[in-house]
Amino acid sequence: MAATDETGPAGQNTTAPGAPPPDGPPADPAPRARARARMPRWLPRAMVLALALIAVFQLGSWAFHQLTGLLINILIAFFLALAVEPAVSWMAARGVRRGFGTFLVFVGVLVVGAGFVTLLGSMLAEQIIKIVEDFPQYLDSVINWINTHFHTELRRVDIQENLLRSDWLRNYVQNSATGVLDVSAQVLGGLFRLLTVALFSFYFAADGPRLRRAICSVLPPARQTEVLRAWEIAVNKTGGYLYSRGLMALVSGLAHYVLLEFLDVPYAPVLAVWVGLVSQFIPTIGTYLAGALPMLIAFTVAPWYAVWVLVFVVVYQQFENYVLQPKLTARTVDIHPAVAFGSVVAGTALLGAVGALIAIPAVATLQAFLGAYVKRYDVTDDPRVLGHRGSGGTSAFGRRVRGLWPQRRPEGDGAERAAGAGVAGAGTAGSGAAGAAGPGDGGTAGAS
């Protein structure tokens, strides 16, 4: 019994051969759980960096929206400086200081602009005064026409009293009175914006070499060459665009002035200047927008005069598009009219009227700059490239359509048709004999 008691526990500890060893005591799970719950070292820094980037983005977005007006003014000033750069450089090459030359250019532009605004304002003021003075006569004629055709008894005095006592007029006067301050604020804001643009453009034009030197000083030599090349292209394209448009505006104004003087339309010089400027600096549709005002003034003289003005505007637009404009803009702004119109629409959508003015020179500059990096190849002489499907043969559709109708046979009796068949057979035999002789000739030629 003792041996059995002693061997009992020992028998329990022994394992059968081939059986896996028993598992040891269970490990403590606390260190493993703590290792899993521990935060990675890079996570706090990543969170701080993400929050900092979000804060910087929000701050930059807020600053950009606050400074949008200033940035647009600087962009306008930059393009104006590019436009006057050729004139300033021309005077600087002849001994005139750049600051004084820029001042002379700006004074000339200011004088021309002020003269145009003064003439146009005086014309519009006189027309408004004339319309107000003639309004009772127009109203009487309208009332008489209504009374005659609709058998009514309207009177001008009753209409004026009802109009003066109406709530619509009272509300309109009140809204106009409250809107005077808004209009004054907009006028003052426009003057301040104009002054800002003029100041920046003066500094950009007068200190152009210094500005280019400051930009190139932070760039490697290879980049400096590219920046200077892009700057030169921008100057040429912007200046060429404005000068070519100015020349076409002069031609258009002279042509319309001759027409308006011939028709004895009042304010012909001012209307001619209006047509010349608006038609050239608003692409594609500017001619028709500019022609609306002369048509209206001509209609007050005689209704048929407005028709003559419309016909002349359409004919001159075709002459300008196909004869005058290609010769003047071939070396300055050589872009497709569809591209020009699309760029104007895109510029208007992005920056409004400012985008419409600077869209074409910007696209022309980008096109000229990228043209040096685009490799071009010779185009094959495929008829589809030339705009037609080839001179020889008929298309499959044409052959199908032609096959729908039976071919007419030549008229004549049987003898004539038999004679014709005999002649055709002889011709075929002759051509066959010539074809048979062809290889012999070719062989002889090859042997020789």
Coordinates of C-alpha atoms in Angstrom, one line a residue:
M1 CA 0.0 0.0 0.0
A2 CA 2.9 2.3 0.8
A3 CA 4.5 1.7 -2.5
T4 CA 1.2 2.3 -4.2
D5 CA 0.8 5.5 -2.3
E6 CA 4.2 6.6 -3.2
T7 CA 3.9 5.7 -6.9
G8 CA 0.4 7.1 -7.2
P9 CA 1.4 10.7 -7.4
A10 CA 4.4 9.8 -9.5
G11 CA 2.1 7.9 -11.9
Q12 CA 0.0 11.0 -12.2
N13 CA 2.9 13.2 -13.2
T14 CA 4.2 10.9 -15.8
T15 CA 2.9 11.3 -19.4
A16 CA 2.4 8.7 -22.0
P17 CA 5.1 8.5 -24.7
G18 CA 4.2 10.6 -27.8
A19 CA 1.7 12.8 -25.9
P20 CA 2.3 16.7 -25.9
P21 CA 3.8 18.2 -22.8
P22 CA 1.4 19.9 -20.5
D23 CA 1.0 23.6 -20.6
G24 CA 2.9 25.7 -18.1
P25 CA 1.4 28.1 -15.7
P26 CA -0.8 30.9 -17.3
A27 CA 1.1 34.1 -18.1
D28 CA 0.2 37.5 -16.7
P29 CA -2.0 39.4 -19.3
A30 CA -1.4 42.9 -17.8
P31 CA 1.9 43.8 -19.6
R32 CA 0.5 42.8 -23.0
A33 CA -2.7 44.8 -22.5
R34 CA -0.6 47.8 -21.4
A35 CA 1.5 47.4 -24.5
R36 CA -1.6 47.4 -26.7
A37 CA -3.1 50.4 -25.0
R38 CA 0.0 52.5 -25.2
M39 CA -0.3 55.4 -27.8
P40 CA 2.3 55.4 -30.7
R41 CA 5.0 58.1 -30.3
W42 CA 4.3 59.6 -33.8
L43 CA 0.5 60.0 -33.3
P44 CA 0.6 63.2 -31.1
R45 CA 3.0 65.0 -33.4
A46 CA 0.8 64.0 -36.4
M47 CA -2.3 65.3 -34.7
V48 CA -0.6 68.6 -33.8
L49 CA 0.8 68.9 -37.4
A50 CA -2.7 68.2 -38.9
L51 CA -4.3 70.8 -36.6
A52 CA -1.6 73.3 -37.5
L53 CA -2.1 72.8 -41.2
I54 CA -5.9 73.2 -40.9
A55 CA -5.4 76.4 -38.9
V56 CA -2.9 77.7 -41.5
F57 CA -5.3 76.8 -44.3
Q58 CA -8.2 78.6 -42.6
L59 CA -6.1 81.6 -42.0
G60 CA -4.9 81.7 -45.5
S61 CA -8.4 81.3 -46.9
W62 CA -9.7 84.1 -44.7
A63 CA -6.8 86.4 -45.7
F64 CA -7.2 85.6 -49.4
H65 CA -10.9 86.5 -49.3
Q66 CA -10.1 89.7 -47.5
L67 CA -7.4 90.7 -50.0
T68 CA -9.2 89.6 -53.2
G69 CA -9.9 93.1 -54.2
L70 CA -6.3 94.2 -53.7
L71 CA -5.0 91.2 -55.6
I72 CA -7.3 91.9 -58.5
N73 CA -6.2 95.6 -58.5
I74 CA -2.5 94.4 -58.6
L75 CA -3.3 92.1 -61.5
I76 CA -4.9 94.9 -63.4
A77 CA -2.0 97.2 -62.6
F78 CA 0.5 94.5 -63.8
F79 CA -1.2 94.2 -67.2
L80 CA -1.4 97.9 -67.6
A81 CA 2.3 98.2 -66.8
L82 CA 2.9 95.5 -69.4
A83 CA 0.8 97.5 -71.9
V84 CA 2.8 100.7 -71.5
E85 CA 6.2 99.0 -71.2
P86 CA 7.0 99.3 -74.9
A87 CA 6.3 103.1 -74.9
V88 CA 8.3 103.6 -71.7
S89 CA 11.2 101.5 -73.0
W90 CA 11.2 103.4 -76.3
M91 CA 11.5 106.8 -74.4
A92 CA 14.1 105.3 -72.0
A93 CA 16.2 104.2 -74.9
R94 CA 16.3 107.8 -76.2
G95 CA 17.5 109.3 -72.9
V96 CA 14.2 110.0 -71.1
R97 CA 14.1 108.7 -67.5
R98 CA 11.7 105.9 -66.9
G99 CA 9.8 107.7 -64.2
F100 CA 9.2 110.8 -66.3
G101 CA 8.4 108.7 -69.4
T102 CA 5.9 106.7 -67.4
F103 CA 4.4 109.9 -66.2
L104 CA 4.0 111.2 -69.7
V105 CA 2.3 108.0 -70.9
F106 CA -0.1 108.1 -68.0
V107 CA -1.0 111.8 -68.5
G108 CA -1.7 111.1 -72.2
V109 CA -4.0 108.2 -71.3
L110 CA -5.7 110.3 -68.6
V111 CA -6.4 113.1 -71.0
V112 CA -7.8 110.9 -73.7
G113 CA -10.0 109.0 -71.1
A114 CA -11.3 112.2 -69.5
G115 CA -12.1 113.8 -72.9
F116 CA -14.0 110.7 -74.0
V117 CA -16.0 110.5 -70.7
T118 CA -16.7 114.3 -70.9
L119 CA -18.0 114.1 -74.5
L120 CA -20.1 111.0 -73.9
G121 CA -21.5 112.4 -70.7
S122 CA -22.5 115.7 -72.3
M123 CA -24.1 113.9 -75.2
L124 CA -26.1 111.6 -72.9
A125 CA -27.1 114.6 -70.7
E126 CA -28.4 116.6 -73.7
Q127 CA -30.3 113.5 -75.0
I128 CA -31.9 113.0 -71.6
I129 CA -32.9 116.7 -71.4
K130 CA -34.4 116.5 -74.9
I131 CA -36.3 113.4 -74.0
V132 CA -37.7 115.1 -70.9
E133 CA -38.7 118.2 -72.8
D134 CA -40.4 116.2 -75.6
F135 CA -42.1 113.7 -73.2
P136 CA -45.4 115.5 -73.1
Q137 CA -45.7 115.5 -76.9
Y138 CA -44.9 111.8 -77.0
L139 CA -47.5 111.1 -74.3
D140 CA -50.1 113.2 -76.1
S141 CA -49.5 111.3 -79.3
V142 CA -49.8 107.9 -77.5
I143 CA -53.0 109.0 -75.7
N144 CA -54.5 110.2 -79.0
W145 CA -53.6 106.9 -80.7
I146 CA -55.3 104.9 -77.8
N147 CA -58.4 107.1 -77.8
T148 CA -58.7 106.7 -81.6
H149 CA -58.3 102.9 -81.8
F150 CA -59.9 101.8 -78.5
H151 CA -62.6 104.6 -78.3
T152 CA -61.5 105.8 -74.8
E153 CA -61.5 109.2 -73.3
L154 CA -58.1 109.4 -71.6
R155 CA -56.5 112.8 -70.8
R156 CA -52.9 113.6 -70.0
V157 CA -53.8 115.6 -66.9
D158 CA -55.7 112.6 -65.4
I159 CA -52.8 110.3 -66.1
Q160 CA -50.3 112.7 -64.5
E161 CA -52.4 113.1 -61.4
N162 CA -52.9 109.3 -61.0
L163 CA -49.1 108.8 -61.5
L164 CA -48.2 111.4 -58.9
R165 CA -50.6 110.0 -56.4
S166 CA -49.6 106.4 -56.9
D167 CA -48.0 104.3 -54.2
W168 CA -45.5 103.0 -56.8
L169 CA -44.0 106.4 -57.4
R170 CA -43.8 107.2 -53.7
N171 CA -42.0 103.9 -53.0
Y172 CA -39.7 104.5 -55.9
V173 CA -38.7 107.9 -54.7
Q174 CA -38.1 106.6 -51.2
N175 CA -35.9 103.8 -52.4
S176 CA -34.0 106.2 -54.7
A177 CA -33.4 108.5 -51.8
T178 CA -32.0 105.7 -49.6
G179 CA -30.0 104.4 -52.5
V180 CA -28.2 107.7 -53.0
L181 CA -25.8 106.9 -50.2
D182 CA -25.0 103.5 -51.7
V183 CA -24.3 105.1 -55.1
S184 CA -22.1 107.7 -53.5
A185 CA -20.2 104.9 -51.7
Q186 CA -19.8 102.9 -54.9
V187 CA -18.5 106.0 -56.7
L188 CA -16.0 106.8 -54.0
G189 CA -14.9 103.1 -53.9
G190 CA -14.5 103.1 -57.7
L191 CA -12.3 106.3 -57.5
F192 CA -10.2 104.8 -54.8
R193 CA -9.8 101.6 -56.8
L194 CA -8.8 103.5 -59.9
L195 CA -6.2 105.4 -57.9
T196 CA -4.8 102.2 -56.5
V197 CA -4.5 100.6 -59.9
A198 CA -2.9 103.7 -61.3
L199 CA -0.4 103.9 -58.5
F200 CA 0.6 100.2 -58.7
S201 CA 0.8 100.3 -62.5
F202 CA 3.0 103.4 -62.4
Y203 CA 5.5 101.7 -60.0
F204 CA 5.5 98.5 -62.1
A205 CA 6.2 100.4 -65.3
A206 CA 8.7 102.9 -63.8
D207 CA 10.6 100.2 -61.8
G208 CA 10.3 97.4 -64.3
P209 CA 14.0 96.6 -64.5
R210 CA 14.4 96.7 -60.7
L211 CA 11.4 94.4 -60.2
R212 CA 12.8 91.9 -62.7
R213 CA 16.2 92.0 -61.0
A214 CA 14.6 91.4 -57.6
I215 CA 12.7 88.4 -58.9
C216 CA 15.6 86.9 -60.7
S217 CA 17.9 87.3 -57.7
V218 CA 16.2 84.5 -55.9
L219 CA 16.2 82.1 -58.8
P220 CA 19.0 79.9 -60.4
P221 CA 20.4 81.1 -63.7
A222 CA 18.3 78.6 -65.8
R223 CA 15.1 79.8 -64.2
Q224 CA 16.1 83.4 -64.6
T225 CA 16.3 82.9 -68.4
E226 CA 12.8 81.4 -68.4
V227 CA 11.3 84.1 -66.3
L228 CA 12.8 86.9 -68.4
R229 CA 11.7 85.1 -71.6
A230 CA 8.1 84.8 -70.2
W231 CA 8.2 88.5 -69.1
E232 CA 9.3 89.6 -72.6
I233 CA 6.5 87.5 -74.3
A234 CA 3.9 89.0 -71.9
V235 CA 5.1 92.6 -72.7
N236 CA 5.0 91.9 -76.5
K237 CA 1.6 90.2 -76.5
T238 CA -0.1 92.7 -74.1
G239 CA 1.3 95.8 -75.7
G240 CA 0.7 94.4 -79.2
Y241 CA -2.9 93.5 -78.3
L242 CA -3.7 97.0 -77.0
Y243 CA -1.9 98.8 -79.8
S244 CA -3.5 96.7 -82.5
R245 CA -6.9 97.2 -80.9
G246 CA -6.3 100.9 -80.6
L247 CA -5.4 101.1 -84.3
M248 CA -8.5 99.1 -85.3
A249 CA -10.6 101.3 -83.0
L250 CA -9.3 104.4 -84.9
V251 CA -10.2 102.8 -88.2
S252 CA -13.6 101.7 -87.0
G253 CA -14.3 105.2 -85.5
L254 CA -13.4 107.0 -88.7
A255 CA -15.6 104.7 -90.8
H256 CA -18.6 105.1 -88.6
Y257 CA -18.0 108.8 -88.3
V258 CA -18.2 109.2 -92.1
L259 CA -21.5 107.2 -92.2
L260 CA -23.1 109.2 -89.3
E261 CA -22.0 112.5 -90.9
F262 CA -23.4 111.4 -94.2
L263 CA -26.8 110.6 -92.5
D264 CA -26.7 113.8 -90.6
V265 CA -27.0 112.0 -87.2
P266 CA -26.2 114.3 -84.2
Y267 CA -23.2 113.8 -82.0
A268 CA -21.4 111.9 -84.8
P269 CA -17.8 112.3 -83.3
V270 CA -18.8 111.0 -79.9
L271 CA -20.8 108.1 -81.3
A272 CA -17.8 107.2 -83.6
V273 CA -15.4 107.2 -80.6
W274 CA -17.9 105.1 -78.7
V275 CA -18.2 102.5 -81.5
G276 CA -14.5 102.3 -82.0
L277 CA -13.6 101.7 -78.3
V278 CA -16.5 99.4 -77.4
S279 CA -16.3 97.3 -80.6
Q280 CA -12.6 96.6 -80.1
F281 CA -12.2 96.1 -76.4
I282 CA -15.2 93.8 -76.1
P283 CA -14.4 90.9 -78.5
T284 CA -16.8 89.2 -80.9
I285 CA -20.0 90.9 -79.8
G286 CA -18.6 94.3 -79.1
T287 CA -19.4 95.6 -82.5
Y288 CA -23.1 94.9 -82.2
L289 CA -23.3 96.3 -78.6
A290 CA -21.5 99.4 -79.7
G291 CA -23.8 99.8 -82.8
A292 CA -26.9 99.9 -80.6
L293 CA -26.4 103.5 -79.4
P294 CA -25.9 105.0 -82.9
M295 CA -28.9 103.0 -84.1
L296 CA -31.0 104.5 -81.4
I297 CA -29.9 108.0 -82.1
A298 CA -30.4 107.5 -85.8
F299 CA -33.9 106.2 -85.2
T300 CA -34.8 109.5 -83.6
V301 CA -33.8 111.2 -86.8
A302 CA -35.5 108.8 -89.2
P303 CA -36.4 105.1 -88.8
W304 CA -34.7 104.1 -92.1
Y305 CA -31.4 105.6 -90.8
A306 CA -31.3 103.0 -88.1
V307 CA -31.6 100.3 -90.7
W308 CA -28.7 101.8 -92.7
V309 CA -26.6 101.9 -89.6
L310 CA -27.4 98.3 -88.8
V311 CA -26.4 97.2 -92.4
F312 CA -23.2 99.2 -92.2
V313 CA -22.3 97.7 -88.8
V314 CA -22.8 94.1 -90.1
V315 CA -20.8 94.8 -93.3
Y316 CA -17.9 96.5 -91.5
Q317 CA -17.8 93.6 -89.0
Q318 CA -17.2 91.2 -91.8
F319 CA -14.5 93.4 -93.4
E320 CA -12.8 93.8 -90.0
N321 CA -12.8 90.0 -89.3
Y322 CA -11.6 88.8 -92.7
V323 CA -9.4 91.7 -94.0
L324 CA -8.3 94.2 -91.4
Q325 CA -7.9 92.1 -88.2
P326 CA -5.7 89.3 -89.6
K327 CA -3.2 91.8 -91.0
L328 CA -3.0 93.8 -87.8
T329 CA -2.9 91.0 -85.3
A330 CA -0.9 88.4 -87.2
R331 CA 2.3 89.3 -85.4
T332 CA 0.9 90.4 -82.1
V333 CA -2.1 88.3 -80.9
D334 CA -2.5 85.3 -83.2
I335 CA -5.2 83.3 -81.5
H336 CA -8.4 81.7 -83.0
P337 CA -11.6 83.7 -82.6
A338 CA -13.3 80.8 -80.8
V339 CA -10.4 80.7 -78.3
A340 CA -10.6 84.4 -77.8
F341 CA -14.4 84.3 -77.2
G342 CA -14.0 81.3 -74.8
S343 CA -11.2 83.1 -72.9
V344 CA -13.4 86.2 -72.6
V345 CA -16.3 84.1 -71.2
A346 CA -14.0 82.3 -68.8
G347 CA -12.3 85.6 -67.7
T348 CA -15.7 87.2 -67.1
A349 CA -16.8 84.2 -65.0
L350 CA -13.7 84.4 -62.9
L351 CA -13.0 88.1 -62.5
G352 CA -16.0 89.9 -64.1
A353 CA -15.3 92.8 -66.4
V354 CA -11.6 92.8 -65.4
G355 CA -11.3 89.2 -66.6
A356 CA -12.9 90.1 -69.9
L357 CA -10.3 92.8 -70.5
I358 CA -7.2 90.8 -69.6
A359 CA -8.3 87.4 -70.9
I360 CA -7.1 87.7 -74.4
P361 CA -3.6 89.0 -73.7
A362 CA -3.2 86.4 -70.9
V363 CA -4.2 83.5 -73.2
A364 CA -2.0 84.9 -76.0
T365 CA 1.0 85.1 -73.6
L366 CA 0.4 81.5 -72.4
Q367 CA 0.0 80.2 -75.9
A368 CA 3.2 81.9 -77.1
F369 CA 5.2 80.7 -74.0
L370 CA 4.0 77.1 -74.3
G371 CA 4.6 77.1 -78.0
A372 CA 8.3 76.8 -77.5
Y373 CA 7.9 73.6 -75.5
V374 CA 5.5 71.8 -77.8
K375 CA 7.2 69.8 -80.5
R376 CA 5.4 69.9 -83.8
Y377 CA 5.6 67.5 -86.7
D378 CA 4.8 67.7 -90.4
V379 CA 1.2 66.9 -91.3
T380 CA 0.6 64.3 -94.0
D381 CA -1.2 65.2 -97.2
D382 CA -4.3 63.3 -96.3
P383 CA -7.5 64.7 -97.9
R384 CA -9.2 64.6 -94.6
V385 CA -6.7 67.0 -93.2
L386 CA -7.3 69.4 -96.1
G387 CA -11.0 69.5 -95.4
H388 CA -12.4 67.2 -98.1
R389 CA -12.6 63.5 -98.7
G390 CA -10.6 63.3 -101.9
S391 CA -11.1 64.4 -105.4
G392 CA -11.2 61.0 -107.0
G393 CA -14.1 58.5 -106.7
T394 CA -17.4 58.7 -105.1
S395 CA -18.3 58.0 -101.5
A396 CA -20.2 54.8 -100.6
F397 CA -23.3 56.8 -99.7
G398 CA -23.2 58.5 -103.1
R399 CA -22.9 55.2 -104.9
R400 CA -25.8 53.8 -103.1
V401 CA -28.0 56.8 -103.8
R402 CA -27.0 56.7 -107.5
G403 CA -27.8 53.0 -107.7
L404 CA -31.4 53.7 -106.7
W405 CA -32.1 55.1 -110.1
P406 CA -31.7 53.0 -113.3
Q407 CA -29.1 54.3 -115.8
R408 CA -30.6 55.6 -119.0
R409 CA -29.4 53.8 -122.1
P410 CA -28.6 55.7 -125.3
E411 CA -31.4 56.0 -127.7
G412 CA -31.1 54.3 -131.1
D413 CA -32.0 51.3 -133.2
G414 CA -30.6 47.8 -133.0
A415 CA -28.1 48.3 -135.8
E416 CA -26.5 51.3 -134.1
R417 CA -26.3 49.4 -130.8
A418 CA -24.7 46.4 -132.7
A419 CA -22.2 48.7 -134.3
G420 CA -21.4 50.3 -131.0
A421 CA -20.9 46.9 -129.5
G422 CA -18.6 45.9 -132.4
V423 CA -16.5 49.0 -132.0
A424 CA -16.3 48.4 -128.2
G425 CA -15.2 44.8 -128.9
A426 CA -12.5 45.9 -131.2
G427 CA -11.3 48.4 -128.7
T428 CA -11.2 45.8 -126.0
A429 CA -9.2 43.4 -128.2
G430 CA -6.8 46.2 -129.1
S431 CA -6.4 47.0 -125.4
G432 CA -5.8 43.3 -124.6
A433 CA -3.2 43.1 -127.3
A434 CA -1.5 46.2 -125.9
G435 CA -1.7 44.7 -122.5
A436 CA -0.1 41.5 -123.8
A437 CA 2.7 43.4 -125.4
G438 CA 3.3 45.3 -122.2
P439 CA 5.2 42.6 -120.4
G440 CA 7.4 42.0 -123.4
D441 CA 8.2 45.7 -123.5
G442 CA 8.9 45.7 -119.8
G443 CA 11.1 42.6 -120.2
T444 CA 13.0 44.2 -123.0
A445 CA 13.5 47.3 -121.0
G446 CA 14.6 45.3 -118.1
A447 CA 17.1 43.4 -120.3
S448 CA 18.4 46.6 -121.7

